[in-house]
mmCIF file with all atom_site columns, C-alpha atoms in Angstrom:
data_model
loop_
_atom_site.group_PDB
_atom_site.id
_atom_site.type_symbol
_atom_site.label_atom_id
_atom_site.label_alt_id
_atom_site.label_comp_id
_atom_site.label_asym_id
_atom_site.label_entity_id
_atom_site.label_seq_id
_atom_site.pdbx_PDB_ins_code
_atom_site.Cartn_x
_atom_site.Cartn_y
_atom_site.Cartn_z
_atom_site.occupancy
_atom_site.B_iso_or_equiv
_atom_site.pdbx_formal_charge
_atom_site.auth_seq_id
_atom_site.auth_comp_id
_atom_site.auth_asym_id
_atom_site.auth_atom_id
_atom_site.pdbx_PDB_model_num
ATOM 1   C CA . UNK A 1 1   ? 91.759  78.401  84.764  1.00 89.00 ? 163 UNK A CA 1
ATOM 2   C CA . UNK A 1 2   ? 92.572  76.632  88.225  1.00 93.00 ? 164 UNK A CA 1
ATOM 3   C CA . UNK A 1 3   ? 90.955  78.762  90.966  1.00 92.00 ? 165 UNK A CA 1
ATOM 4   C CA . UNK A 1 4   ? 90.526  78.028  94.329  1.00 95.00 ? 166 UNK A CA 1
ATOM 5   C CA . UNK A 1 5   ? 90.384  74.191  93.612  1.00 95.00 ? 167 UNK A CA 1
ATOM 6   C CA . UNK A 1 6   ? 91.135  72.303  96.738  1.00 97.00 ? 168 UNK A CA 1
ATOM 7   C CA . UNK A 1 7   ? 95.020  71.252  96.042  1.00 97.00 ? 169 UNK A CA 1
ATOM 8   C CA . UNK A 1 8   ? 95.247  75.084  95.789  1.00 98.00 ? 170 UNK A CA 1
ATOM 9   C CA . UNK A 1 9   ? 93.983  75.862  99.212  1.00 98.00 ? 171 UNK A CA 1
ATOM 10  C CA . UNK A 1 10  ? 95.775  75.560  102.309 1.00 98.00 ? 172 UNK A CA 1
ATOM 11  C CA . UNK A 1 11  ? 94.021  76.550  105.726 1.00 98.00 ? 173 UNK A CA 1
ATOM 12  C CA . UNK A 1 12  ? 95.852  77.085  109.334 1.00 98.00 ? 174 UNK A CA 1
ATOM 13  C CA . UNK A 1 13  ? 99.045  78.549  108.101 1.00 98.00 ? 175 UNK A CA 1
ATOM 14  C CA . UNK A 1 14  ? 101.979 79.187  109.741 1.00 98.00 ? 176 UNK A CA 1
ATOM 15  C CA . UNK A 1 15  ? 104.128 82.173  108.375 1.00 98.00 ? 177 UNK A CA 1
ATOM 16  C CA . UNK A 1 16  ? 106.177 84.582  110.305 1.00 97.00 ? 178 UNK A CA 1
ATOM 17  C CA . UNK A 1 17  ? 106.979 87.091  107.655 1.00 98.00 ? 179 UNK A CA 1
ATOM 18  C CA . UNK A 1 18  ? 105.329 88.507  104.271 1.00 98.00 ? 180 UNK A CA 1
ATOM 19  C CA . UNK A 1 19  ? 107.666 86.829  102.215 1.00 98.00 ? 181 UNK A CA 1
ATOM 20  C CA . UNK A 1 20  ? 107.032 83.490  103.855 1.00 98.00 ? 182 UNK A CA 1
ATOM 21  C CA . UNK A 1 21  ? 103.111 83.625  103.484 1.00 98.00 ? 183 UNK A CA 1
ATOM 22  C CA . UNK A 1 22  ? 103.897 84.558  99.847  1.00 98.00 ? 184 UNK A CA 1
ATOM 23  C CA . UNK A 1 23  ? 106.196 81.700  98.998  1.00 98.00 ? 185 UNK A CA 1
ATOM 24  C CA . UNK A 1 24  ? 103.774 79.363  100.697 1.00 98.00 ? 186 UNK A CA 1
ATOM 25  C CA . UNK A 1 25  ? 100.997 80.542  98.685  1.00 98.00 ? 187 UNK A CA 1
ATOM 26  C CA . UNK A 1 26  ? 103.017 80.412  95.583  1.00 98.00 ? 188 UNK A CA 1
ATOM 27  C CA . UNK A 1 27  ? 103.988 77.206  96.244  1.00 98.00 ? 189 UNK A CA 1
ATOM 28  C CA . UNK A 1 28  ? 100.561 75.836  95.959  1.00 98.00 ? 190 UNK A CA 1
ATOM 29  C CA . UNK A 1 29  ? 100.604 76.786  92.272  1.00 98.00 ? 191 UNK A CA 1
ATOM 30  C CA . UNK A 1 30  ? 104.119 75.567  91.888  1.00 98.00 ? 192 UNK A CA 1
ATOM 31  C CA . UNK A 1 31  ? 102.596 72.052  93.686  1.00 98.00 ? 193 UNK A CA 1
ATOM 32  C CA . UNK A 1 32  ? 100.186 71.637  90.928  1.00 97.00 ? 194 UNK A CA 1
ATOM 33  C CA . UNK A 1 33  ? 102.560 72.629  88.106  1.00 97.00 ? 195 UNK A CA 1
ATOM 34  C CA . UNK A 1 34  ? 100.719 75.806  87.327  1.00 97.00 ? 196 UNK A CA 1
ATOM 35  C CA . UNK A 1 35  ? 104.233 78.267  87.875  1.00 97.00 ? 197 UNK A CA 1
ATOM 36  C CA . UNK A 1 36  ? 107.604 77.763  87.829  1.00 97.00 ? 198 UNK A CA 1
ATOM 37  C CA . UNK A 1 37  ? 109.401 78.142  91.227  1.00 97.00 ? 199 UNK A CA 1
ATOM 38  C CA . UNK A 1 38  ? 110.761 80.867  89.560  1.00 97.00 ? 200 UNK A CA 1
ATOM 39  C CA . UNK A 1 39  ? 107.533 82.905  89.624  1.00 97.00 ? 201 UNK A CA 1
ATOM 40  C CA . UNK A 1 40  ? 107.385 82.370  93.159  1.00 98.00 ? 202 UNK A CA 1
ATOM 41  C CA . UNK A 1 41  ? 110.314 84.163  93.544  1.00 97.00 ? 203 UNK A CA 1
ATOM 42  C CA . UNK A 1 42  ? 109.555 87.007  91.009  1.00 98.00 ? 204 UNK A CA 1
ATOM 43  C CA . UNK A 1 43  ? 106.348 87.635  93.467  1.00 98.00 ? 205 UNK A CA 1
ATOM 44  C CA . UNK A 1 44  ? 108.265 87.629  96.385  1.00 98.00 ? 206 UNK A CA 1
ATOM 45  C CA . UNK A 1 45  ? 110.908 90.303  94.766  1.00 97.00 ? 207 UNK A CA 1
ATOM 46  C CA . UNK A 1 46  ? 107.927 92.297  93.659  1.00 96.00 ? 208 UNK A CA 1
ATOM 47  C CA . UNK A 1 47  ? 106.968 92.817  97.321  1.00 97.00 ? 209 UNK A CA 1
ATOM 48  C CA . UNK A 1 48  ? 110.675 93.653  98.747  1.00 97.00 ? 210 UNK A CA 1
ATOM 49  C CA . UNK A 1 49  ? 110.781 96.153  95.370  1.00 97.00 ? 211 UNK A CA 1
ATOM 50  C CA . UNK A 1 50  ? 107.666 97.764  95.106  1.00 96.00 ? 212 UNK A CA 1
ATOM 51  C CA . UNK A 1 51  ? 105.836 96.720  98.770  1.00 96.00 ? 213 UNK A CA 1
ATOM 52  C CA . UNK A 1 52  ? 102.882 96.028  99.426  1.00 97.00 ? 214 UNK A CA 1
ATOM 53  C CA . UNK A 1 53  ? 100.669 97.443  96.601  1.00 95.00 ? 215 UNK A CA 1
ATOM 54  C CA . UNK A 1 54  ? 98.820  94.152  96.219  1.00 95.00 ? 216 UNK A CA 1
ATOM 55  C CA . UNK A 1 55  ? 96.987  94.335  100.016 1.00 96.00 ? 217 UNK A CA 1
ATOM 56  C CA . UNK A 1 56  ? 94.062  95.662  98.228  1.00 91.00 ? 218 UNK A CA 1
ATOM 57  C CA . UNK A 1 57  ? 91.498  94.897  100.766 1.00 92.00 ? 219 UNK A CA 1
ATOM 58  C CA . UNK A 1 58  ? 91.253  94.539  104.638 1.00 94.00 ? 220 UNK A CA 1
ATOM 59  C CA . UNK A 1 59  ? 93.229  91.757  105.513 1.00 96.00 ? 221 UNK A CA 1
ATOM 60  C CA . UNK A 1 60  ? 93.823  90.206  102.223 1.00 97.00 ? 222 UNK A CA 1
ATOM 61  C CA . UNK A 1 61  ? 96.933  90.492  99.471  1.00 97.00 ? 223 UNK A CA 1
ATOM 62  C CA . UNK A 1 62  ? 96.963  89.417  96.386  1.00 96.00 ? 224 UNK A CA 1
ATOM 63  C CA . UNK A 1 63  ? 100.612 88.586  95.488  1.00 97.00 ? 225 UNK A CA 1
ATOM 64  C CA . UNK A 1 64  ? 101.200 88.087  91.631  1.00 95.00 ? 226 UNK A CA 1
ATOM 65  C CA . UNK A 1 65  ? 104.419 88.832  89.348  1.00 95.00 ? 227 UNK A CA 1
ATOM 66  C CA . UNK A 1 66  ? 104.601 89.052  85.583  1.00 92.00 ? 228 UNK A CA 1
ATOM 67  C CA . UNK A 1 67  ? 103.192 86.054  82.879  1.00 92.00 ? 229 UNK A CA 1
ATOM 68  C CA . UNK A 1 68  ? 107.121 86.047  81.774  1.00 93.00 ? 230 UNK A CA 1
ATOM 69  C CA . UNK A 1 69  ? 107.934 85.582  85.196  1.00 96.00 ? 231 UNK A CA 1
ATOM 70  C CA . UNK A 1 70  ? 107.097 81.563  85.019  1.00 96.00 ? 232 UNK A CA 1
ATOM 71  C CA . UNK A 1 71  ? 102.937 81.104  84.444  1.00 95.00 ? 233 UNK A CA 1
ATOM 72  C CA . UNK A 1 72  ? 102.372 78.073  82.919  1.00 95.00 ? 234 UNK A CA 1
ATOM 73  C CA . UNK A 1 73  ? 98.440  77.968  83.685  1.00 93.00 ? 235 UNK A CA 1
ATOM 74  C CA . UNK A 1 74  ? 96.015  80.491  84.829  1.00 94.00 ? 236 UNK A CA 1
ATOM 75  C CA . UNK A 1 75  ? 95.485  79.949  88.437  1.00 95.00 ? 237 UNK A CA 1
ATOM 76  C CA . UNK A 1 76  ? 94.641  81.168  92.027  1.00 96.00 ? 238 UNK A CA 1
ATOM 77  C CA . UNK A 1 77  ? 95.830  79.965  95.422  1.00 98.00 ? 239 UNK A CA 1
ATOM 78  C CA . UNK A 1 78  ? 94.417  80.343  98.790  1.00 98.00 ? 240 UNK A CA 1
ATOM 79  C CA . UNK A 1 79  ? 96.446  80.341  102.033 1.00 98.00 ? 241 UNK A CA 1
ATOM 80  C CA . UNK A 1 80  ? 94.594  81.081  104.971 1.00 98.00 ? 242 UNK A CA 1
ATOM 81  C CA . UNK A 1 81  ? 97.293  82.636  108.016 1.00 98.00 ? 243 UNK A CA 1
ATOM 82  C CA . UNK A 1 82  ? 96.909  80.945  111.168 1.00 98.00 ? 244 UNK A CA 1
ATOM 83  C CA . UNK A 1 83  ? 98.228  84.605  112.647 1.00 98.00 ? 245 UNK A CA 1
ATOM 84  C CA . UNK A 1 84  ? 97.908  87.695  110.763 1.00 98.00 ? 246 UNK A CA 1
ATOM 85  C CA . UNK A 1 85  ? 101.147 89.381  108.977 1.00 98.00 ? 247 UNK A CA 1
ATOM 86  C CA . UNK A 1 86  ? 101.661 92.814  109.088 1.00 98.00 ? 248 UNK A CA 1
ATOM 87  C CA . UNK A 1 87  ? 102.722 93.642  105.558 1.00 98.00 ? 249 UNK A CA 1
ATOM 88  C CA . UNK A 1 88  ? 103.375 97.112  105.335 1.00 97.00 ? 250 UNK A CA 1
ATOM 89  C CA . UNK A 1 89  ? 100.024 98.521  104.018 1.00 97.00 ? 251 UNK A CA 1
ATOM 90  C CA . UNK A 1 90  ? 98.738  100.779 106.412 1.00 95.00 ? 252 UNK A CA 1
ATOM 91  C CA . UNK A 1 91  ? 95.278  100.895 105.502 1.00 95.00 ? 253 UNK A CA 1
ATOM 92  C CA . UNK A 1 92  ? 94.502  97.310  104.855 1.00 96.00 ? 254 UNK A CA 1
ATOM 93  C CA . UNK A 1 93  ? 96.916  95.492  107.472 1.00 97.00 ? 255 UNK A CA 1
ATOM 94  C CA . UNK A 1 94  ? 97.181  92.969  109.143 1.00 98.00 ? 256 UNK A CA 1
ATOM 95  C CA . UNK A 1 95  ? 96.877  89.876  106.582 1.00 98.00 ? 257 UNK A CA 1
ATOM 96  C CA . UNK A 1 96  ? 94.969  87.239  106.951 1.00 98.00 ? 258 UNK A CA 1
ATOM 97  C CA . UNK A 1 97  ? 94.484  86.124  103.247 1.00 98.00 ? 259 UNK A CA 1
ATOM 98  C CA . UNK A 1 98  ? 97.308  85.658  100.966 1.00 98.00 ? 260 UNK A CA 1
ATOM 99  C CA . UNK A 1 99  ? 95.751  85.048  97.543  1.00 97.00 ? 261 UNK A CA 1
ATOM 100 C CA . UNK A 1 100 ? 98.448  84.323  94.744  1.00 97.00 ? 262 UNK A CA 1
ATOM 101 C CA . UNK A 1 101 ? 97.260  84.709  91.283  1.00 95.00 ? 263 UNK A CA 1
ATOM 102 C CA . UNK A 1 102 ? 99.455  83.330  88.081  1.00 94.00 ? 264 UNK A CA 1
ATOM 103 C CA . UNK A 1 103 ? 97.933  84.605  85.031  1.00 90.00 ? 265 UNK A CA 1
ATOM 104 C CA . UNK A 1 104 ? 99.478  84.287  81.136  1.00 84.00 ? 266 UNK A CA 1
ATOM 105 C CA . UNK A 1 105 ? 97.844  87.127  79.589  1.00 83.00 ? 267 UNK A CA 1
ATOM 106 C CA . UNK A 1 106 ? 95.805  90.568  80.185  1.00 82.00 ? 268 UNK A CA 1
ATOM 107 C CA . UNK A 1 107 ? 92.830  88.271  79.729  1.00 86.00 ? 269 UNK A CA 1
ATOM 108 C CA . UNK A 1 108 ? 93.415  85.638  82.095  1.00 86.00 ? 270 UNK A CA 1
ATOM 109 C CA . UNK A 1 109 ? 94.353  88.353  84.258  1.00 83.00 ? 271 UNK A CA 1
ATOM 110 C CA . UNK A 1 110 ? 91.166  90.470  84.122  1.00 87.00 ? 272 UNK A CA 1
ATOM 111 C CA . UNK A 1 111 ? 88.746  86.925  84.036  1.00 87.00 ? 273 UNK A CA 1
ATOM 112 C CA . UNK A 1 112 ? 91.154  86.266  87.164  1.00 88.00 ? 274 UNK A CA 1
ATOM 113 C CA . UNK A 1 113 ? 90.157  89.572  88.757  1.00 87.00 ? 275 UNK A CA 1
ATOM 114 C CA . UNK A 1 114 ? 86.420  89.409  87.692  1.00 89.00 ? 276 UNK A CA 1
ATOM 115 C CA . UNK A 1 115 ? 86.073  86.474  89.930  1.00 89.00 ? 277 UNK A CA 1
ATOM 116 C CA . UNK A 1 116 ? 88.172  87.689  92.959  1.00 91.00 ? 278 UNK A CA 1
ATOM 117 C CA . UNK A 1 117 ? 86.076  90.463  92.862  1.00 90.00 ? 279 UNK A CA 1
ATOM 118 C CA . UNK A 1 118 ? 83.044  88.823  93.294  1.00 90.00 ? 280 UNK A CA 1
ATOM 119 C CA . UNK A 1 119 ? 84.423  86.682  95.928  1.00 90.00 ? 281 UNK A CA 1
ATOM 120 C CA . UNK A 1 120 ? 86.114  89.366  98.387  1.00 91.00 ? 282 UNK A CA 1
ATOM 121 C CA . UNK A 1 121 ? 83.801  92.304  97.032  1.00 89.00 ? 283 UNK A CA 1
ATOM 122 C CA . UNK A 1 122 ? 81.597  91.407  100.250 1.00 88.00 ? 284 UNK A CA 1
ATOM 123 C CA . UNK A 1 123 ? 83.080  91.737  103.973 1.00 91.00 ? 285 UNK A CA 1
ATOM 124 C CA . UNK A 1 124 ? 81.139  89.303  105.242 1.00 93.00 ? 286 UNK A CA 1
ATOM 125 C CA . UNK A 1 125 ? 82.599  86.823  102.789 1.00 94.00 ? 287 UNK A CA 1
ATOM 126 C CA . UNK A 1 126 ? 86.034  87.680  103.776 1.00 95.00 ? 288 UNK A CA 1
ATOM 127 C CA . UNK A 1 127 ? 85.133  86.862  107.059 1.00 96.00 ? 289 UNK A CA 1
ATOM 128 C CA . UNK A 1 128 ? 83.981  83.700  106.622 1.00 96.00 ? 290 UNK A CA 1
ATOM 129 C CA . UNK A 1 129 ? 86.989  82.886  104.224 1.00 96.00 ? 291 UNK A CA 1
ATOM 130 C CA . UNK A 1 130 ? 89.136  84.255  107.626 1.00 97.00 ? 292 UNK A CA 1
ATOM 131 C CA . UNK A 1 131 ? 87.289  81.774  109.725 1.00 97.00 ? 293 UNK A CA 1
ATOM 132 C CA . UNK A 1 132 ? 86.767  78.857  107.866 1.00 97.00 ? 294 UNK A CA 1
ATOM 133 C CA . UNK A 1 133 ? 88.105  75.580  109.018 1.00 97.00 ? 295 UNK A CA 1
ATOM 134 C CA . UNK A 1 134 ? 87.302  73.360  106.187 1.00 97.00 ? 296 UNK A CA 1
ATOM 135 C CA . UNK A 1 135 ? 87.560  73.358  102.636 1.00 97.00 ? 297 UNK A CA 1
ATOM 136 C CA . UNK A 1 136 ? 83.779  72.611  102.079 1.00 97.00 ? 298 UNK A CA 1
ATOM 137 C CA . UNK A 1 137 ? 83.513  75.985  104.246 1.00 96.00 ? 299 UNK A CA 1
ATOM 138 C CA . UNK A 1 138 ? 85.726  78.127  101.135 1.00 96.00 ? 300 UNK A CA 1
ATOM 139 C CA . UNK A 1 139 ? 83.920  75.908  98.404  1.00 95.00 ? 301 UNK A CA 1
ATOM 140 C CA . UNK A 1 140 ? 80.380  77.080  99.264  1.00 94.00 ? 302 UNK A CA 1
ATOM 141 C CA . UNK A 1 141 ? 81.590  80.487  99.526  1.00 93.00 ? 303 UNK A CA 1
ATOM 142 C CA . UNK A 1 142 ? 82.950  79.606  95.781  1.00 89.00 ? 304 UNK A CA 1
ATOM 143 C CA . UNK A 1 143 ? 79.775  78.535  94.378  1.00 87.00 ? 305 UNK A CA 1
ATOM 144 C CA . UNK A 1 144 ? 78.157  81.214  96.250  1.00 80.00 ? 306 UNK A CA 1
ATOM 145 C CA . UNK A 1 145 ? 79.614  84.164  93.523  1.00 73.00 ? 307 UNK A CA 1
ATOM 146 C CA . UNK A 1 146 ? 79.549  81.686  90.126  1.00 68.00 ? 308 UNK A CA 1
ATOM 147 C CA . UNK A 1 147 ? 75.726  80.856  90.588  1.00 57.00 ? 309 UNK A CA 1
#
């Protein structure tokens, strides 16, 4: 499982629209050979068909589409919006985190989860993650939840 490495993270984003900030985050994965371009896509679908279910925290989404859709390795990507996005979720709005997971299988998926949970379960975490301006900055926070 790729997660969070530092090809996968991108910080100071420019994105005007949802569907921008989700290709750009799938395109990290895509970068590194973890997707197909075709699962950036599929995510980006999922949004305009079934919106934005996947903003499952205060400023952060978690854009993903199906293993079929063109996984070829278990990963996460990080991009960090250099302006929030309002998505459409009116509890959790605006974005400032676009996380996009690729997972193969229910287990990838759930060991995927596991650790995103432990990363953005704490608000002060997510703030940090929001503010960071380095790398090293997301990598501690990283460590932080695998110790």
């Amino acid at each position: 499982m790729k997660f969070l490495e530092p090809n996968l993270v991108a910080l100071n984003v420019k994105a005007n629209t949802p569907e921008e900030a989700i290709r750009k985050a799938g395109q990290l994965l895509a970068d590194q050979n973890h997707v197909d371009h075709s699962y950036i896509e599929a995510m980006v679908e999922s949004y305009r068909n079934n919106g934005p279910y996947f903003v499952l925290a205060p400023q952060v989404a978690l854009p993903h589409a199906r293993p079929e859709d063109g996984v070829k390795e278990a990963s996460v990507s990080l991009v960090q919006l250099a302006e929030p996005i309002e998505f459409g979720n009116k509890l959790n709005d605006p974005v400032k985190l676009v996380l996009a997971l690729g997972a193969s299988n229910n287990n990838e998926h759930l060991a995927i989860l596991k650790k995103l949970m432990a990363l953005l379960g704490n608000k002060e975490t997510i703030e940090k993650m929001i503010h960071a301006k380095t790398y090293e900055e997301i990598e501690i926070l990283i460590r932080g939840v695998e110790a």
